[in-house]
Tab-separated table of C-alpha atoms in Angstrom:
chain	number	residue	atom	x	y	z
U	1	MET	CA	0.009	-5.810	-4.790
U	2	GLN	CA	1.994	-4.204	-7.827
U	3	TRP	CA	-0.308	-5.406	-10.431
U	4	TYR	CA	-3.565	-3.393	-8.891
U	5	LEU	CA	-1.453	-0.403	-7.948
U	6	LYS	CA	0.167	-0.675	-11.535
U	7	VAL	CA	-3.587	0.052	-12.395
U	8	LEU	CA	-3.991	2.684	-10.001
U	9	LYS	CA	-1.294	4.332	-11.765
U	10	ASN	CA	-2.446	4.276	-14.975
U	11	TYR	CA	-6.143	4.838	-14.347
U	12	ILE	CA	-6.879	7.151	-17.074
U	13	VAL	CA	-4.861	5.523	-19.656
U	14	PHE	CA	-6.860	3.521	-22.719
U	15	LYS	CA	-4.335	2.658	-24.926
U	16	GLY	CA	-1.951	0.269	-24.996
U	17	ARG	CA	-2.282	-3.569	-23.762
U	18	ALA	CA	-3.011	-5.416	-20.068
U	19	ARG	CA	-1.859	-8.598	-20.259
U	20	ARG	CA	-4.128	-11.405	-18.001
U	21	LYS	CA	-1.860	-11.382	-14.810
U	22	GLU	CA	-2.732	-7.717	-14.951
U	23	TYR	CA	-6.586	-7.859	-15.475
U	24	TRP	CA	-7.508	-11.000	-13.037
U	25	MET	CA	-5.107	-9.735	-10.477
U	26	PHE	CA	-6.249	-6.232	-9.950
U	27	PHE	CA	-9.892	-7.669	-10.644
U	28	LEU	CA	-9.063	-10.270	-7.253
U	29	ILE	CA	-7.720	-7.538	-5.641
U	30	ASP	CA	-10.986	-5.147	-6.148
U	31	LEU	CA	-12.869	-8.441	-4.939
U	32	ILE	CA	-11.430	-8.571	-1.408
U	33	ILE	CA	-11.375	-5.215	-0.745
U	34	SER	CA	-14.444	-4.393	-1.950
U	35	THR	CA	-15.486	-7.555	0.539
U	36	ILE	CA	-13.244	-6.749	3.267
U	37	LEU	CA	-14.982	-2.799	3.268
U	38	GLU	CA	-18.363	-4.196	3.302
U	39	ARG	CA	-17.750	-7.018	6.166
U	40	ILE	CA	-17.059	-3.402	7.854
U	41	GLU	CA	-20.013	-2.077	7.196
U	42	THR	CA	-22.311	-4.804	7.780
U	43	VAL	CA	-20.446	-5.475	11.178
U	44	GLY	CA	-20.435	-2.268	12.180
U	45	GLU	CA	-23.920	-2.051	11.022
U	46	PHE	CA	-22.593	1.625	8.885
U	47	ASP	CA	-23.395	3.267	6.252
U	48	PRO	CA	-21.987	2.477	2.998
U	49	LEU	CA	-20.175	4.803	2.711
U	50	LEU	CA	-16.700	3.181	2.432
U	51	SER	CA	-17.244	0.496	-0.343
U	52	VAL	CA	-20.267	2.945	-1.964
U	53	SER	CA	-16.789	5.488	-2.430
U	54	TYR	CA	-14.136	2.547	-2.944
U	55	HIS	CA	-16.735	1.683	-6.410
U	56	LEU	CA	-17.123	5.073	-7.630
U	57	ALA	CA	-12.587	5.208	-6.587
U	58	THR	CA	-11.651	2.408	-9.000
U	59	LEU	CA	-14.525	2.394	-11.467
U	60	LEU	CA	-12.769	4.438	-14.490
U	61	PRO	CA	-9.436	2.068	-13.251
U	62	TYR	CA	-11.125	-0.969	-13.651
U	63	PHE	CA	-12.877	0.585	-17.192
U	64	ALA	CA	-9.923	1.588	-18.733
U	65	VAL	CA	-8.057	-2.284	-17.515
U	66	ALA	CA	-10.621	-3.937	-19.428
U	67	THR	CA	-10.538	-1.453	-22.298
U	68	ARG	CA	-6.447	-2.734	-22.237
U	69	ARG	CA	-6.569	-6.565	-21.918
U	70	LEU	CA	-9.425	-6.301	-24.808
U	71	HIS	CA	-7.562	-4.322	-26.650
U	72	ASP	CA	-4.680	-7.259	-26.540
U	73	THR	CA	-6.442	-9.915	-27.526
U	74	GLY	CA	-7.062	-7.733	-30.536
U	75	ARG	CA	-10.066	-6.229	-30.055
U	76	SER	CA	-11.781	-2.651	-30.131
U	77	GLY	CA	-12.795	-1.465	-26.257
U	78	TRP	CA	-16.134	-1.051	-27.250
U	79	TRP	CA	-16.095	-4.445	-26.669
U	80	PHE	CA	-17.043	-4.479	-23.138
U	81	LEU	CA	-20.309	-3.397	-23.482
U	82	ILE	CA	-21.235	-6.722	-24.862
U	83	GLY	CA	-21.687	-7.568	-21.211
U	84	LEU	CA	-24.999	-5.237	-20.746
U	85	ILE	CA	-26.233	-8.361	-22.595
U	86	PRO	CA	-27.671	-9.750	-20.512
U	87	ILE	CA	-26.375	-13.331	-18.986
U	88	ILE	CA	-24.749	-14.315	-22.207
U	89	GLY	CA	-23.191	-10.503	-23.338
U	90	ILE	CA	-21.266	-11.131	-19.766
U	91	ILE	CA	-20.632	-14.886	-20.671
U	92	ILE	CA	-19.309	-13.584	-24.068
U	93	LEU	CA	-17.696	-10.487	-21.854
U	94	ILE	CA	-15.378	-13.393	-19.807
U	95	VAL	CA	-14.545	-15.039	-22.333
U	96	PHE	CA	-12.561	-12.248	-24.276
U	97	LEU	CA	-11.314	-11.859	-21.101
U	98	CYS	CA	-10.096	-15.290	-20.534
U	99	GLN	CA	-8.070	-14.996	-24.165
U	100	ASP	CA	-4.009	-15.257	-24.453
U	101	SER	CA	-2.541	-12.117	-26.201
U	102	GLU	CA	-1.753	-11.741	-29.675
U	103	PRO	CA	1.660	-12.893	-29.512
U	104	ASN	CA	3.024	-10.437	-31.857
U	105	SER	CA	2.064	-6.213	-32.003
U	106	ASN	CA	-0.860	-5.258	-33.388
U	107	LYS	CA	-2.401	-1.642	-34.015
U	108	TYR	CA	-3.020	-0.861	-29.977
U	109	GLY	CA	0.869	-1.452	-29.223
U	110	SER	CA	3.515	-3.887	-28.754
U	111	ASN	CA	2.651	-7.558	-26.480
U	112	PRO	CA	3.615	-6.245	-23.424
U	113	LYS	CA	4.567	-10.188	-22.500
U	114	HIS	CA	7.636	-9.414	-24.034
């Protein structure tokens, strides 16, 4: 949960680097919360106000942590846009997000593992 809260605290920080663990833990907890909210809305037959509000609230933090994650692999945050290409772009983006950090400092900052 600390990784999720760390991303929310840095919700507009697009500079620097984010470890794989930071990105994927945020992604996992975000997915769990989204699923719970959607189930509550389905079972209670509510309008999707909760889940839509939650997704809008976490959209900017998600873009920020993904950008920092790409920085950690030595890529510009603009590579995130490759995910707009159907199928192949999403696969390439997932590969980039799964890659290990550059071992030393890069132009985006020092290695967050150290």
